[in-house]
Coordinates of N, CA and C in Angstrom, one line a residue:
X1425 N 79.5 86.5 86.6 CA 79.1 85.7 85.5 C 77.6 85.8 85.4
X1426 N 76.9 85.3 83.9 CA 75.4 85.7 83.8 C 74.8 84.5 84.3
X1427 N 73.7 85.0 84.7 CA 72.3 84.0 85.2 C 72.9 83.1 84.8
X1428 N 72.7 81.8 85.5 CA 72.5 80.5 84.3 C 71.3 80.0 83.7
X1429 N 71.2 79.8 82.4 CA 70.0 79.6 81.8 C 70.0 80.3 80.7
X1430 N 70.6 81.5 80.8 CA 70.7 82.6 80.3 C 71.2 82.4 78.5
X1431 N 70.3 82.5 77.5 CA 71.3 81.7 76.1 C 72.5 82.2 75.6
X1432 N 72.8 84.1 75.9 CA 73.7 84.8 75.6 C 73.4 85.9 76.2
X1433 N 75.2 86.5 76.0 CA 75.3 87.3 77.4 C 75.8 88.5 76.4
X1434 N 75.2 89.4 76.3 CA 75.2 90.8 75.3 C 76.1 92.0 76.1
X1435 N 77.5 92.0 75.9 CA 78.1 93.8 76.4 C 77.5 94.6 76.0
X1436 N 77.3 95.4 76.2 CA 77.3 96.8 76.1 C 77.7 97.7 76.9
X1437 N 78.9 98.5 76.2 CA 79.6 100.0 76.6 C 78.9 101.0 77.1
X1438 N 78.4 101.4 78.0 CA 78.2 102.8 78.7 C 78.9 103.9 79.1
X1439 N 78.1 104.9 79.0 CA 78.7 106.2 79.6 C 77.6 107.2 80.1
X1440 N 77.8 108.4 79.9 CA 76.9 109.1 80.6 C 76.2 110.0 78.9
X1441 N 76.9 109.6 77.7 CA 76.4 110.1 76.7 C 75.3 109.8 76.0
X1442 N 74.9 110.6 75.2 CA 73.7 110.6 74.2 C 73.7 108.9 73.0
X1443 N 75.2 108.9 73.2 CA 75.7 107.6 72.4 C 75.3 106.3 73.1
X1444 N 75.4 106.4 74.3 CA 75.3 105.2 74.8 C 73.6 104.7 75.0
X1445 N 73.0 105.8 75.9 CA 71.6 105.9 75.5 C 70.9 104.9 73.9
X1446 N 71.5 105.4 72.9 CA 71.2 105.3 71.4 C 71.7 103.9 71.1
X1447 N 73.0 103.3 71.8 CA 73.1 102.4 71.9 C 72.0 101.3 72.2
X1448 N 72.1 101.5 73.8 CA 71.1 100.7 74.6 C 69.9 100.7 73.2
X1449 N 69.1 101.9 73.2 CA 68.3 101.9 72.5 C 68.0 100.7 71.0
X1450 N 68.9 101.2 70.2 CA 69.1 99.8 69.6 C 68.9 98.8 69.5
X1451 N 69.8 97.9 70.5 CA 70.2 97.0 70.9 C 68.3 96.6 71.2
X1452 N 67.8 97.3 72.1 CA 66.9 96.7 72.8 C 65.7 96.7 71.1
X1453 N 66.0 97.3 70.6 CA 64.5 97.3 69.3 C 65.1 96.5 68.4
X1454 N 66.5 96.2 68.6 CA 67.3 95.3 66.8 C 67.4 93.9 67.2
X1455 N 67.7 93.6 68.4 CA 68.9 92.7 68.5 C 68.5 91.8 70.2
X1456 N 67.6 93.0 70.5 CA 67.0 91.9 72.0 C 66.2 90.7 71.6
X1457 N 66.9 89.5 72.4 CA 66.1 88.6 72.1 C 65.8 87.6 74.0
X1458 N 64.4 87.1 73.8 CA 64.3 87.0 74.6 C 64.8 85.9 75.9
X1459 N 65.4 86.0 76.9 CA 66.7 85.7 77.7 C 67.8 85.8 77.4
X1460 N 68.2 87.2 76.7 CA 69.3 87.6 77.1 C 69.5 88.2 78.4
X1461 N 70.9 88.3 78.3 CA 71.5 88.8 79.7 C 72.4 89.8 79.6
X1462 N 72.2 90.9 79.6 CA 72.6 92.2 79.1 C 73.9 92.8 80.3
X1463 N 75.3 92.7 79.5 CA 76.1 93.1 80.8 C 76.3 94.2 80.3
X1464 N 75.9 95.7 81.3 CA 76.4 96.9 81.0 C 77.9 97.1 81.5
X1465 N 78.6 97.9 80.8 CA 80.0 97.9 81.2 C 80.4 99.3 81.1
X1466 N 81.3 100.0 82.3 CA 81.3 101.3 82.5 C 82.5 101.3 83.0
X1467 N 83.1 102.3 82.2 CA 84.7 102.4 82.5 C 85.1 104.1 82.9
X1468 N 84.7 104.7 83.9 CA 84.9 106.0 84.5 C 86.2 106.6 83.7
X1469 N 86.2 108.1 83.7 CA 87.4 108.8 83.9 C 88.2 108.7 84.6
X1470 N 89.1 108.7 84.3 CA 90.3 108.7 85.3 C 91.1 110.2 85.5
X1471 N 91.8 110.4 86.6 CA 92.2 111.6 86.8 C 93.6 111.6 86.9
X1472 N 94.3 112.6 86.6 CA 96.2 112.9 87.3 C 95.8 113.7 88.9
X1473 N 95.8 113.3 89.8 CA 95.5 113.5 90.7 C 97.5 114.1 91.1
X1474 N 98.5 113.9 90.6 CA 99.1 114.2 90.9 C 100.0 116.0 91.9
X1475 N 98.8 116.5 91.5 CA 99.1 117.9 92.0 C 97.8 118.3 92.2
X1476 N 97.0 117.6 92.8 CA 95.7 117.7 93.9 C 96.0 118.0 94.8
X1477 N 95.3 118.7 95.8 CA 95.4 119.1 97.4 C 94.6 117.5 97.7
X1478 N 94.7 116.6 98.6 CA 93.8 115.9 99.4 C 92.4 116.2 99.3
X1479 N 92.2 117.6 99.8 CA 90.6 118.0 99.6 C 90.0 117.9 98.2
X1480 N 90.4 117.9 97.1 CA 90.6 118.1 96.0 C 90.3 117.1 95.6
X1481 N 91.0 116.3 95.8 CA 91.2 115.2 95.2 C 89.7 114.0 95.9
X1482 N 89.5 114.1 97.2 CA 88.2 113.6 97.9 C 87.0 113.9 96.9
X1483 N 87.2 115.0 96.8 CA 85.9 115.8 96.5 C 85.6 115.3 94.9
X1484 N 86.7 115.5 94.2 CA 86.5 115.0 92.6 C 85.8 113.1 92.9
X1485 N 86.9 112.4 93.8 CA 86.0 111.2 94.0 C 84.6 111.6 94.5
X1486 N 84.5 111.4 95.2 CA 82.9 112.0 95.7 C 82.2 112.3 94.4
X1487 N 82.4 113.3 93.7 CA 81.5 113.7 92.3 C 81.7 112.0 91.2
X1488 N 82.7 111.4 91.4 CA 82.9 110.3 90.3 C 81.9 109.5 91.2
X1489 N 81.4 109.4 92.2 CA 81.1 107.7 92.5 C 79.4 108.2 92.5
X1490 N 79.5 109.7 92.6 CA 77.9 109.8 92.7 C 77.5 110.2 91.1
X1491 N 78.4 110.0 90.0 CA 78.0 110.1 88.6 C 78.0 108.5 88.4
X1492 N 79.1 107.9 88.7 CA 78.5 106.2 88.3 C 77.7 105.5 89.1
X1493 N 77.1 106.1 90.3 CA 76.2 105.5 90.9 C 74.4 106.3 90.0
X1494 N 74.3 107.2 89.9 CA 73.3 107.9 88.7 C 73.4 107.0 87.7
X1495 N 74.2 107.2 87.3 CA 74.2 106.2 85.8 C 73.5 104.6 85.9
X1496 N 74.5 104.1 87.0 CA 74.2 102.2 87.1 C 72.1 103.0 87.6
X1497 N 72.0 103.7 88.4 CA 70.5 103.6 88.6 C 69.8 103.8 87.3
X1498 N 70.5 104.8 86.4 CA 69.8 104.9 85.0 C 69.5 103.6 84.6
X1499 N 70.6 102.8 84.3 CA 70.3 101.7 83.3 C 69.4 100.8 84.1
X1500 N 69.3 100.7 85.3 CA 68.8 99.5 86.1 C 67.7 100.0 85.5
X1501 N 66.9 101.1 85.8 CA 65.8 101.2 85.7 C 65.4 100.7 83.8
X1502 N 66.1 101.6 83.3 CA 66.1 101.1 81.6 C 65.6 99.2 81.9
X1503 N 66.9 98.3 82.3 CA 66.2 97.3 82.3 C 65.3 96.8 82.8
X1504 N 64.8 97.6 84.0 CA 63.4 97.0 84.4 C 62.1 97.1 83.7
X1505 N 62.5 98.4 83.1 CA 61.8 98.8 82.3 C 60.9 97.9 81.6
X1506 N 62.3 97.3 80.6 CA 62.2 96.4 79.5 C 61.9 95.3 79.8
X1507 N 62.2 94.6 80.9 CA 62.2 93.5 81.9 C 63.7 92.8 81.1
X1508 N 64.4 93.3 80.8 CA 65.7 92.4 80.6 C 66.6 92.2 81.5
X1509 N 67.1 91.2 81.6 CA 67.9 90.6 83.1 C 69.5 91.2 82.6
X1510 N 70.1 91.5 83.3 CA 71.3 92.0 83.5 C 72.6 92.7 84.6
X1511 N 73.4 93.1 84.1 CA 73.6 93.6 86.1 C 74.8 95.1 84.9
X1512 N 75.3 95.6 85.6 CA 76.1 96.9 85.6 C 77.5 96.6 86.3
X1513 N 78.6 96.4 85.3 CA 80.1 96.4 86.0 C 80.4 97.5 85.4
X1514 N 81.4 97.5 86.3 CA 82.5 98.7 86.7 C 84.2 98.5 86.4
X1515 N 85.1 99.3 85.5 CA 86.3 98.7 85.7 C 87.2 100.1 85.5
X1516 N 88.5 99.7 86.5 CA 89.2 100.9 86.4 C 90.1 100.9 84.8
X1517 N 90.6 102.1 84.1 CA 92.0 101.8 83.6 C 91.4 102.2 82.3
X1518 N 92.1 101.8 81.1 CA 92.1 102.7 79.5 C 90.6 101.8 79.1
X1519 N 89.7 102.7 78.6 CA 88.5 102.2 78.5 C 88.2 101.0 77.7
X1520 N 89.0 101.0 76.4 CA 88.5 100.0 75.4 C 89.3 98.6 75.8
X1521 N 90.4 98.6 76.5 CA 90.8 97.8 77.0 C 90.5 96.8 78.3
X1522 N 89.4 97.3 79.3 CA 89.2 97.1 79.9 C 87.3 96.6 79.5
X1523 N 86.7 97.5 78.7 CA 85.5 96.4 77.8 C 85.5 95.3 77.7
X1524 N 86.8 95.2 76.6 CA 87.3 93.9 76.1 C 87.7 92.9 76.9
X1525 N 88.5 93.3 78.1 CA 88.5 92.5 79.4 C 87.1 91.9 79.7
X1526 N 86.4 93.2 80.5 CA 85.3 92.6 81.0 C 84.3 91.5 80.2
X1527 N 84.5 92.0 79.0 CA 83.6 91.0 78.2 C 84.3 89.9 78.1
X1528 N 85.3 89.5 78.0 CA 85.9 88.4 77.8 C 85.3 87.4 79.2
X1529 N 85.4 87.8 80.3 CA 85.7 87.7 82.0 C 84.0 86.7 81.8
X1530 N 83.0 88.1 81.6 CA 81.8 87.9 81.5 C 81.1 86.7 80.7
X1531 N 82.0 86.3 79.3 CA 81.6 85.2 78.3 C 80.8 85.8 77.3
X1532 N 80.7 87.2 77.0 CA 80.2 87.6 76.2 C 80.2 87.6 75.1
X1533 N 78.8 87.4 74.1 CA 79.2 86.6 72.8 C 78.9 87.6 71.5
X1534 N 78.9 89.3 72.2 CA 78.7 90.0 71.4 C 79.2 91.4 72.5
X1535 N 79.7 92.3 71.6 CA 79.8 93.6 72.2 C 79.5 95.0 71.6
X1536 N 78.8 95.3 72.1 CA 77.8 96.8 71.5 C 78.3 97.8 71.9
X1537 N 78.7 99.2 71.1 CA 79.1 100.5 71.6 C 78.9 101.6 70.7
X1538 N 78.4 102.2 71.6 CA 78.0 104.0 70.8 C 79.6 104.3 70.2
X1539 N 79.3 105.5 69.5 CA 80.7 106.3 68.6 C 80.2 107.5 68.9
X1540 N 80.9 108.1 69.4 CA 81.4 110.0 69.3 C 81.0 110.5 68.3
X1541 N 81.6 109.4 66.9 CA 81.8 109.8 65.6 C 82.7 111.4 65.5
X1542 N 84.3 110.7 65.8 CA 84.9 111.7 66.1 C 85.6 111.4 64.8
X1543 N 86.0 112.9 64.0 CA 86.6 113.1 63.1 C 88.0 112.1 62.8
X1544 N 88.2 111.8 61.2 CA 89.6 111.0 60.8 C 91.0 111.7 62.1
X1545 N 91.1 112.8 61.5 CA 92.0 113.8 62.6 C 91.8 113.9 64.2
X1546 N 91.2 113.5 65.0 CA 90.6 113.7 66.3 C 90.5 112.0 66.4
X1547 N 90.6 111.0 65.8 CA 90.4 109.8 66.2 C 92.0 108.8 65.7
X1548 N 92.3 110.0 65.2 CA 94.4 109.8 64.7 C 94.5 109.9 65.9
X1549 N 94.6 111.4 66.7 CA 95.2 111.7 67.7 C 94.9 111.3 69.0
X1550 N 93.2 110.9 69.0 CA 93.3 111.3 70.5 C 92.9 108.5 70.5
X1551 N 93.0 108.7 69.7 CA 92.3 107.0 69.7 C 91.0 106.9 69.8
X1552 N 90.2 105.9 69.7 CA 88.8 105.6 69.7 C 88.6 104.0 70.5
X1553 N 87.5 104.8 71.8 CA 87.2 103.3 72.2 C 87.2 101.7 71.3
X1554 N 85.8 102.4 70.5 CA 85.4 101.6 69.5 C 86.2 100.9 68.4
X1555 N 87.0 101.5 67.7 CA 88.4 100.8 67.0 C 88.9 99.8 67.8
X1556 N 89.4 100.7 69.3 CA 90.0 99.5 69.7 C 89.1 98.2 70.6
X1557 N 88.0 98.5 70.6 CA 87.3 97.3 71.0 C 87.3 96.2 69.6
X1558 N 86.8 96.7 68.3 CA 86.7 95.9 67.1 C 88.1 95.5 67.2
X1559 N 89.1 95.8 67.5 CA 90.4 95.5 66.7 C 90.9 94.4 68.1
X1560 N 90.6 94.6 69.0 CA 91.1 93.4 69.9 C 90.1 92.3 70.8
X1561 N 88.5 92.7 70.5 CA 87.9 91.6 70.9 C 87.9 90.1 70.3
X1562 N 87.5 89.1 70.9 CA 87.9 87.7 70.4 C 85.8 88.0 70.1
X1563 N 85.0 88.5 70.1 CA 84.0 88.1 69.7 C 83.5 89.4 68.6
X1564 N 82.3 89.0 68.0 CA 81.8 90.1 67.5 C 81.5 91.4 68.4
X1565 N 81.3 92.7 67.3 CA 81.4 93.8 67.9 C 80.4 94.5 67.0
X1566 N 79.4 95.1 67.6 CA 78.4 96.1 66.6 C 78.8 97.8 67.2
X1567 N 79.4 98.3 66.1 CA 79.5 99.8 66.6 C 78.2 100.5 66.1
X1568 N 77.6 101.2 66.6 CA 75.8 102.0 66.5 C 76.7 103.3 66.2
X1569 N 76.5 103.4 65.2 CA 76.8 105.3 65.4 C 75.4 105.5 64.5
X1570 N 75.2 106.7 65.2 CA 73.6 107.2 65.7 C 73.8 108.5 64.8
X1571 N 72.9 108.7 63.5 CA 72.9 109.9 63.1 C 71.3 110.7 63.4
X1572 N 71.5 111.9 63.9 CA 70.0 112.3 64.4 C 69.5 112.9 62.5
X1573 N 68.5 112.9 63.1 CA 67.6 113.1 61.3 C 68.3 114.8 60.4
X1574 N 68.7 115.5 61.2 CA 69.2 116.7 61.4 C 70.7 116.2 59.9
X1575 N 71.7 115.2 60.9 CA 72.9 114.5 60.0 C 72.6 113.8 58.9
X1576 N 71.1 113.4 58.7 CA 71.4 112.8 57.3 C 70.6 114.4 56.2
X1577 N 70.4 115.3 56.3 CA 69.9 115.6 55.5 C 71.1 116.2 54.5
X1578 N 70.9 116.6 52.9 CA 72.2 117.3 52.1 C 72.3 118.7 52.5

């Protein structure tokens, strides 16, 4: 749970993408206000480990815990940066669903997330975090989709 004192407690979705970055970014120039309590939220890949050798299967852990341990130091530093108070959770299982969890868990009274900005056809098929965070959080939800100066020109 956030600091107490704390006025609001801000999600935001991470990953290891350019989106999330852009996210944070945002958030911290639009919408930071001062004592917030910024909960980063990080929902790893998951694997079919089903037809792994043991070795295999160590080894891909090993690579997962030393990518989400990189990351949580990314953002720590980001917040110290900024001086914004926060901490970095962790949750196994289908990404958007587990957000929405955490943010719920957390008291969060807002939730922030990068977009792929993955095509009508590729977001049919494959689902989108972000849909399904807007479509089943009980709080507000800001989706950042980030065009570089390159995307807006004709």
């Amino acid at each position: 749970m956030a600091e107490s004192g704390a006025h609001r407690v801000v999600a935001l979705a991470i990953d290891e993408s350019e989106h999330s970055d852009n996210a944070f970014h945002w958030y911290c120039e639009h919408i930071y206000k001062e004592g917030d309590y910024l909960l980063l939220i990080h929902v790893p890949e998951t694997y079919d480990f089903t037809m792994a050798s043991p070795a295999v299967v160590e080894q891909l852990l090993k690579e997962l815990e030393e990518r989400v341990d990189n990351l949580e130091k990314k953002y720590r530093e980001k917040l110290l940066a900024r001086r914004i108070s926060g901490k970095f959770r962790t949750a196994s299982g289908k990404p958007g669903e587990k957000i929405v969890s955490v943010a719920r868990d957390e008291r969060a009274t807002l939730i922030i997330t990068g977009t792929r900005g993955l095509g009508k056809f590729r977001r049919t098929i494959l689902g989108s975090v972000s849909d399904y965070i807007v479509h089943h959080s009980n709080v507000p939800v800001l989706v950042c989709r980030w065009k570089s100066p390159e995307d807006t020109k004709s």
